mmCIF file of C-alpha atoms and ligand atoms in Angstrom:
data_model
loop_
_atom_site.group_PDB
_atom_site.id
_atom_site.type_symbol
_atom_site.label_atom_id
_atom_site.label_comp_id
_atom_site.label_asym_id
_atom_site.label_seq_id
_atom_site.Cartn_x
_atom_site.Cartn_y
_atom_site.Cartn_z
ATOM 1 C CA MET P 1 0.000 0.000 0.000
ATOM 2 C CA LYS P 2 1.444 3.355 -1.085
ATOM 3 C CA ILE P 3 0.060 6.415 0.627
ATOM 4 C CA VAL P 4 0.673 10.153 0.300
ATOM 5 C CA MET P 5 -0.279 12.406 3.228
ATOM 6 C CA LEU P 6 -1.480 15.879 2.236
ATOM 7 C CA GLY P 7 -2.269 18.841 4.452
ATOM 8 C CA ALA P 8 -0.953 22.169 5.712
ATOM 9 C CA PRO P 9 2.178 22.260 7.859
ATOM 10 C CA GLY P 10 1.023 21.247 11.335
ATOM 11 C CA ALA P 11 -2.167 19.540 10.147
ATOM 12 C CA GLY P 12 -1.086 16.277 11.752
ATOM 13 C CA LYS P 13 0.401 14.432 8.744
ATOM 14 C CA GLY P 14 3.386 13.152 10.700
ATOM 15 C CA THR P 15 1.313 12.145 13.715
ATOM 16 C CA GLN P 16 -1.048 10.088 11.544
ATOM 17 C CA ALA P 17 1.688 8.774 9.218
ATOM 18 C CA LYS P 18 3.551 7.249 12.184
ATOM 19 C CA MET P 19 0.358 5.492 13.315
ATOM 20 C CA ILE P 20 -0.376 4.246 9.780
ATOM 21 C CA ALA P 21 3.196 2.965 9.429
ATOM 22 C CA GLU P 22 2.887 0.993 12.644
ATOM 23 C CA LYS P 23 -0.544 -0.497 11.927
ATOM 24 C CA TYR P 24 0.181 -1.493 8.317
ATOM 25 C CA THR P 25 3.900 -2.296 8.841
ATOM 26 C CA ILE P 26 5.174 0.001 6.129
ATOM 27 C CA PRO P 27 7.929 2.632 6.454
ATOM 28 C CA HIS P 28 7.050 6.222 7.314
ATOM 29 C CA ILE P 29 9.061 8.457 5.006
ATOM 30 C CA SER P 30 9.269 12.136 5.903
ATOM 31 C CA THR P 31 11.450 14.344 3.696
ATOM 32 C CA GLY P 32 11.487 16.881 6.554
ATOM 33 C CA ASP P 33 12.908 14.210 8.908
ATOM 34 C CA ILE P 34 15.527 13.253 6.288
ATOM 35 C CA PHE P 35 16.599 16.909 5.977
ATOM 36 C CA ARG P 36 16.686 17.379 9.766
ATOM 37 C CA ALA P 37 18.827 14.234 10.184
ATOM 38 C CA ASN P 38 21.258 15.639 7.598
ATOM 39 C CA ILE P 39 21.346 19.016 9.364
ATOM 40 C CA LYS P 40 22.147 17.252 12.636
ATOM 41 C CA GLU P 41 24.952 15.277 11.014
ATOM 42 C CA GLY P 42 26.291 18.425 9.303
ATOM 43 C CA THR P 43 26.264 16.909 5.790
ATOM 44 C CA PRO P 44 26.475 19.178 2.679
ATOM 45 C CA LEU P 45 22.824 18.302 1.940
ATOM 46 C CA GLY P 46 21.860 19.348 5.469
ATOM 47 C CA LEU P 47 23.703 22.655 5.121
ATOM 48 C CA GLU P 48 21.956 23.460 1.868
ATOM 49 C CA ALA P 49 18.495 22.359 3.070
ATOM 50 C CA LYS P 50 18.833 24.390 6.285
ATOM 51 C CA SER P 51 19.213 27.668 4.397
ATOM 52 C CA TYR P 52 15.719 27.162 2.918
ATOM 53 C CA MET P 53 14.038 25.523 5.908
ATOM 54 C CA ASP P 54 15.018 28.289 8.332
ATOM 55 C CA GLN P 55 13.149 30.789 6.165
ATOM 56 C CA GLY P 56 10.119 28.526 5.833
ATOM 57 C CA LYS P 57 10.872 28.042 2.122
ATOM 58 C CA LEU P 58 10.720 24.784 0.201
ATOM 59 C CA VAL P 59 13.985 22.993 -0.531
ATOM 60 C CA PRO P 60 14.411 23.003 -4.368
ATOM 61 C CA ASP P 61 12.695 20.162 -6.238
ATOM 62 C CA GLU P 62 15.937 18.801 -7.791
ATOM 63 C CA LEU P 63 17.403 18.113 -4.367
ATOM 64 C CA THR P 64 14.216 16.819 -2.755
ATOM 65 C CA VAL P 65 13.171 14.516 -5.593
ATOM 66 C CA LYS P 66 16.519 12.743 -5.696
ATOM 67 C CA ILE P 67 16.454 12.070 -1.976
ATOM 68 C CA LEU P 68 12.923 10.734 -2.102
ATOM 69 C CA LEU P 69 13.495 8.490 -5.138
ATOM 70 C CA ASP P 70 16.639 7.024 -3.519
ATOM 71 C CA ARG P 71 14.690 6.343 -0.330
ATOM 72 C CA VAL P 72 11.703 4.610 -1.971
ATOM 73 C CA ALA P 73 14.084 2.413 -3.998
ATOM 74 C CA LYS P 74 15.268 0.757 -0.767
ATOM 75 C CA ASP P 75 14.284 -2.821 0.057
ATOM 76 C CA ASP P 76 11.981 -1.976 2.952
ATOM 77 C CA CYS P 77 9.678 -0.092 0.542
ATOM 78 C CA ARG P 78 8.750 -3.171 -1.491
ATOM 79 C CA ASN P 79 5.363 -3.548 0.248
ATOM 80 C CA GLY P 80 4.604 0.157 0.233
ATOM 81 C CA TYR P 81 5.177 3.256 2.321
ATOM 82 C CA VAL P 82 3.502 6.319 3.721
ATOM 83 C CA LEU P 83 4.951 9.601 2.440
ATOM 84 C CA ASP P 84 4.735 12.583 4.788
ATOM 85 C CA GLY P 85 5.731 15.986 3.408
ATOM 86 C CA PHE P 86 6.312 14.714 -0.136
ATOM 87 C CA PRO P 87 5.180 15.662 -2.731
ATOM 88 C CA ARG P 88 4.867 19.358 -1.902
ATOM 89 C CA THR P 89 4.762 20.699 -5.475
ATOM 90 C CA ILE P 90 3.121 19.580 -8.729
ATOM 91 C CA PRO P 91 6.532 18.850 -10.364
ATOM 92 C CA GLN P 92 7.403 16.589 -7.377
ATOM 93 C CA ALA P 93 4.072 14.749 -7.779
ATOM 94 C CA ASN P 94 4.709 14.280 -11.497
ATOM 95 C CA VAL P 95 8.211 12.898 -10.954
ATOM 96 C CA LEU P 96 6.867 10.421 -8.394
ATOM 97 C CA LYS P 97 4.020 9.392 -10.698
ATOM 98 C CA GLU P 98 6.373 8.849 -13.645
ATOM 99 C CA ALA P 99 8.889 6.902 -11.556
ATOM 100 C CA LEU P 100 6.121 4.595 -10.329
ATOM 101 C CA GLU P 101 4.601 4.200 -13.795
ATOM 102 C CA LYS P 102 7.953 2.918 -15.075
ATOM 103 C CA GLN P 103 7.491 0.030 -12.619
ATOM 104 C CA ASN P 104 3.789 -0.421 -13.464
ATOM 105 C CA ASP P 105 3.026 0.937 -10.052
ATOM 106 C CA LYS P 106 1.054 3.831 -8.526
ATOM 107 C CA ILE P 107 0.078 5.656 -5.351
ATOM 108 C CA ASP P 108 -3.048 4.022 -3.858
ATOM 109 C CA TYR P 109 -4.336 6.776 -1.558
ATOM 110 C CA ALA P 110 -3.719 10.492 -1.056
ATOM 111 C CA ILE P 111 -5.128 11.423 2.354
ATOM 112 C CA ASN P 112 -5.754 15.109 2.929
ATOM 113 C CA VAL P 113 -5.742 16.000 6.628
ATOM 114 C CA ASP P 114 -7.886 19.115 6.635
ATOM 115 C CA VAL P 115 -7.200 21.793 9.276
ATOM 116 C CA PRO P 116 -8.103 25.476 8.774
ATOM 117 C CA ASP P 117 -5.354 28.113 8.911
ATOM 118 C CA GLU P 118 -6.748 29.589 12.168
ATOM 119 C CA ASN P 119 -5.767 26.403 14.037
ATOM 120 C CA ILE P 120 -2.347 26.017 12.468
ATOM 121 C CA VAL P 121 -0.272 28.689 14.237
ATOM 122 C CA ARG P 122 -1.470 27.439 17.649
ATOM 123 C CA ARG P 123 -0.731 23.845 16.654
ATOM 124 C CA MET P 124 2.784 24.701 15.548
ATOM 125 C CA SER P 125 3.761 26.908 18.471
ATOM 126 C CA GLY P 126 2.690 24.065 20.794
ATOM 127 C CA ARG P 127 4.523 21.364 18.837
ATOM 128 C CA ARG P 128 7.573 19.869 20.527
ATOM 129 C CA ALA P 129 9.929 17.509 18.697
ATOM 130 C CA CYS P 130 12.444 15.047 20.076
ATOM 131 C CA VAL P 131 16.031 15.980 19.164
ATOM 132 C CA THR P 132 16.997 12.295 18.896
ATOM 133 C CA CYS P 133 14.129 10.143 17.580
ATOM 134 C CA GLY P 134 11.916 12.793 15.932
ATOM 135 C CA ALA P 135 8.772 11.887 17.929
ATOM 136 C CA THR P 136 6.304 14.798 18.084
ATOM 137 C CA TYR P 137 4.149 16.056 20.913
ATOM 138 C CA HIS P 138 1.886 19.003 21.595
ATOM 139 C CA ILE P 139 2.066 20.836 24.910
ATOM 140 C CA GLU P 140 -1.754 20.849 25.250
ATOM 141 C CA HIS P 141 -3.145 18.147 22.957
ATOM 142 C CA VAL P 142 -0.474 15.423 22.963
ATOM 143 C CA PRO P 143 1.703 16.133 26.028
ATOM 144 C CA PRO P 144 4.666 13.928 26.961
ATOM 145 C CA LYS P 145 4.439 12.144 30.329
ATOM 146 C CA LYS P 146 7.282 14.320 31.679
ATOM 147 C CA GLU P 147 7.482 17.941 30.485
ATOM 148 C CA GLY P 148 10.275 18.523 27.967
ATOM 149 C CA ILE P 149 11.313 14.837 27.818
ATOM 150 C CA CYS P 150 10.544 12.304 25.046
ATOM 151 C CA ASP P 151 8.403 9.352 26.244
ATOM 152 C CA LYS P 152 10.023 7.066 23.681
ATOM 153 C CA CYS P 153 13.746 7.714 24.159
ATOM 154 C CA GLY P 154 14.181 10.103 27.104
ATOM 155 C CA SER P 155 15.868 12.860 25.056
ATOM 156 C CA GLU P 156 15.123 16.574 25.187
ATOM 157 C CA LEU P 157 12.090 18.034 23.373
ATOM 158 C CA ILE P 158 12.504 21.303 21.462
ATOM 159 C CA LEU P 159 10.435 23.871 19.561
ATOM 160 C CA ARG P 160 11.585 23.601 15.934
ATOM 161 C CA ASP P 161 13.156 26.833 14.607
ATOM 162 C CA ASP P 162 10.719 26.798 11.694
ATOM 163 C CA ASP P 163 7.700 26.481 14.045
ATOM 164 C CA LYS P 164 8.118 30.062 15.309
ATOM 165 C CA PRO P 165 4.997 32.095 14.367
ATOM 166 C CA GLU P 166 6.693 34.381 11.806
ATOM 167 C CA THR P 167 8.101 31.370 9.900
ATOM 168 C CA VAL P 168 4.817 29.460 10.179
ATOM 169 C CA LEU P 169 2.963 32.275 8.373
ATOM 170 C CA ASN P 170 5.494 32.046 5.552
ATOM 171 C CA ARG P 171 5.144 28.264 5.403
ATOM 172 C CA LEU P 172 1.363 28.566 5.265
ATOM 173 C CA LYS P 173 1.557 31.002 2.335
ATOM 174 C CA ILE P 174 3.891 28.645 0.463
ATOM 175 C CA TYR P 175 1.545 25.762 1.299
ATOM 176 C CA HIS P 176 -1.413 27.550 -0.308
ATOM 177 C CA ASP P 177 0.610 28.603 -3.366
ATOM 178 C CA GLN P 178 2.528 25.422 -4.110
ATOM 179 C CA THR P 179 1.191 22.437 -2.160
ATOM 180 C CA GLN P 180 -2.577 22.873 -1.976
ATOM 181 C CA PRO P 181 -2.896 22.374 -5.786
ATOM 182 C CA LEU P 182 -1.951 18.734 -5.087
ATOM 183 C CA ILE P 183 -5.457 18.228 -3.701
ATOM 184 C CA ASP P 184 -6.841 18.744 -7.223
ATOM 185 C CA PHE P 185 -3.982 16.732 -8.724
ATOM 186 C CA TYR P 186 -4.842 13.634 -6.661
ATOM 187 C CA SER P 187 -8.570 14.249 -6.993
ATOM 188 C CA ASN P 188 -8.072 14.039 -10.773
ATOM 189 C CA GLU P 189 -6.146 10.803 -10.244
ATOM 190 C CA GLY P 190 -9.251 9.488 -8.419
ATOM 191 C CA ILE P 191 -7.423 8.608 -5.198
ATOM 192 C CA LEU P 192 -8.053 11.644 -2.963
ATOM 193 C CA LYS P 193 -9.542 10.960 0.493
ATOM 194 C CA GLU P 194 -10.426 13.801 2.884
ATOM 195 C CA VAL P 195 -10.332 13.569 6.686
ATOM 196 C CA ASP P 196 -11.173 16.200 9.275
ATOM 197 C CA GLY P 197 -7.893 16.939 11.088
ATOM 198 C CA THR P 198 -9.414 19.149 13.796
ATOM 199 C CA ILE P 199 -10.777 16.291 15.906
ATOM 200 C CA ASP P 200 -8.876 14.182 18.431
ATOM 201 C CA VAL P 201 -5.745 12.359 17.160
ATOM 202 C CA LYS P 202 -7.236 8.893 17.719
ATOM 203 C CA ASP P 203 -10.513 9.846 15.980
ATOM 204 C CA VAL P 204 -8.622 11.134 12.942
ATOM 205 C CA PHE P 205 -6.772 7.819 12.869
ATOM 206 C CA GLU P 206 -9.990 5.822 13.150
ATOM 207 C CA ASN P 207 -11.379 7.653 10.126
ATOM 208 C CA ILE P 208 -8.174 6.947 8.201
ATOM 209 C CA THR P 209 -8.316 3.234 9.008
ATOM 210 C CA LYS P 210 -11.908 3.155 7.719
ATOM 211 C CA ILE P 211 -10.536 4.423 4.395
ATOM 212 C CA LEU P 212 -7.517 2.103 4.263
ATOM 213 C CA GLY P 213 -9.371 -0.972 5.550
HETATM 214 P P1 ADP A 301 2.598 17.870 10.284
HETATM 215 O O1 ADP A 301 3.387 16.595 10.150
HETATM 216 O O2 ADP A 301 1.395 17.912 9.387
HETATM 217 O O3 ADP A 301 3.441 19.109 10.155
HETATM 218 P P2 ADP A 301 2.327 17.079 13.103
HETATM 219 O O4 ADP A 301 1.848 15.667 12.989
HETATM 220 O O5 ADP A 301 3.734 17.288 13.533
HETATM 221 O O6 ADP A 301 1.988 17.913 11.754
HETATM 222 O O7 ADP A 301 1.326 17.843 14.097
HETATM 223 C C1 ADP A 301 1.515 19.232 14.413
HETATM 224 C C2 ADP A 301 1.239 19.463 15.902
HETATM 225 O O8 ADP A 301 -0.152 19.262 16.171
HETATM 226 C C3 ADP A 301 2.004 18.501 16.831
HETATM 227 O O9 ADP A 301 2.332 19.213 18.005
HETATM 228 C C4 ADP A 301 0.996 17.394 17.104
HETATM 229 O O10 ADP A 301 1.229 16.760 18.365
HETATM 230 C C5 ADP A 301 -0.342 18.175 17.112
HETATM 231 N N1 ADP A 301 -1.469 17.402 16.589
HETATM 232 C C6 ADP A 301 -1.469 16.493 15.586
HETATM 233 N N2 ADP A 301 -2.709 16.007 15.361
HETATM 234 C C7 ADP A 301 -3.526 16.657 16.248
HETATM 235 C C8 ADP A 301 -4.957 16.616 16.524
HETATM 236 N N3 ADP A 301 -5.787 15.811 15.833
HETATM 237 N N4 ADP A 301 -5.421 17.415 17.512
HETATM 238 C C9 ADP A 301 -4.592 18.241 18.193
HETATM 239 N N5 ADP A 301 -3.271 18.333 18.000
HETATM 240 C C10 ADP A 301 -2.730 17.551 17.034
HETATM 241 P P1 AMP A 302 8.186 19.126 7.476
HETATM 242 O O1 AMP A 302 8.972 18.362 8.496
HETATM 243 O O2 AMP A 302 7.440 18.238 6.520
HETATM 244 O O3 AMP A 302 7.297 20.180 8.113
HETATM 245 O O4 AMP A 302 9.243 19.903 6.571
HETATM 246 C C1 AMP A 302 10.089 20.897 7.118
HETATM 247 C C2 AMP A 302 10.739 21.694 5.999
HETATM 248 O O5 AMP A 302 11.566 20.830 5.184
HETATM 249 C C3 AMP A 302 9.796 22.371 5.014
HETATM 250 O O6 AMP A 302 9.297 23.615 5.477
HETATM 251 C C4 AMP A 302 10.714 22.523 3.786
HETATM 252 O O7 AMP A 302 11.617 23.594 3.956
HETATM 253 C C5 AMP A 302 11.518 21.223 3.820
HETATM 254 N N1 AMP A 302 10.844 20.159 3.050
HETATM 255 C C6 AMP A 302 10.352 18.978 3.535
HETATM 256 N N2 AMP A 302 9.807 18.251 2.554
HETATM 257 C C7 AMP A 302 9.937 18.978 1.401
HETATM 258 C C8 AMP A 302 9.545 18.782 0.040
HETATM 259 N N3 AMP A 302 8.893 17.678 -0.355
HETATM 260 N N4 AMP A 302 9.865 19.758 -0.857
HETATM 261 C C9 AMP A 302 10.525 20.861 -0.493
HETATM 262 N N5 AMP A 302 10.899 21.128 0.775
HETATM 263 C C10 AMP A 302 10.612 20.196 1.721
#
């Protein structure tokens, strides 16, 4: 099963993608996580990606597409995957489609997690991410057991630099300009599924499992 998660930054794509990956035993692939891991390791890719991410801009398609295609070519992707944060532009969606078509393959579901802009800034300023394992929490809605500490690995939780309100507004604008058109793209492909992302995390997930079976 190959799934694309759509939605604004902070809509809950990562939260749901991790749960999908666990239930259906497929890898969760987040281009944002791949970039952040490279930034942490200080690789040339990380350095380049950081200059865009810090401003809330998209990393250029050439760079992002290569990373994603290399990742989905790995062995663990044979039975499918859930993509979180990719594609983010129409050219990225076309490259993915063409790469899959060459293997007589396709994306099965594009799930749009719908959350209005008014909720997004609050979601993002309350998001806390683990510096080590990438787990995400929310100070009000999904709090860790111990404040500031990851339940899963015990590392420190931080507010991402790009989750500061001024950067979030920029990311939202870019989302509407460049990423939202993917809703029509996947609707035209006949695989778009919409879920309300404003309800409780476990209720969003229940609605997704009804779609995926
Ligand atoms: P995305 O991957 O779309 O950027 P995340 O999954 O990281 O978004 O979620 C953004 C923030 O909102 C996180 O702090 C997360 O814990 C919180 N969150 C996710 N889903 C919900 C929900 N249904 N209700 C309330 N908060 C949520
Ligand atoms: P995310 O973790 O999905 O919120 O992504 C964080 C940041 O990484 C984004 O704001 C972009 O700067 C960059 N990024 C992640 N995925 C992509 C993508 N598919 N295309 C371009 N930039 C991306």
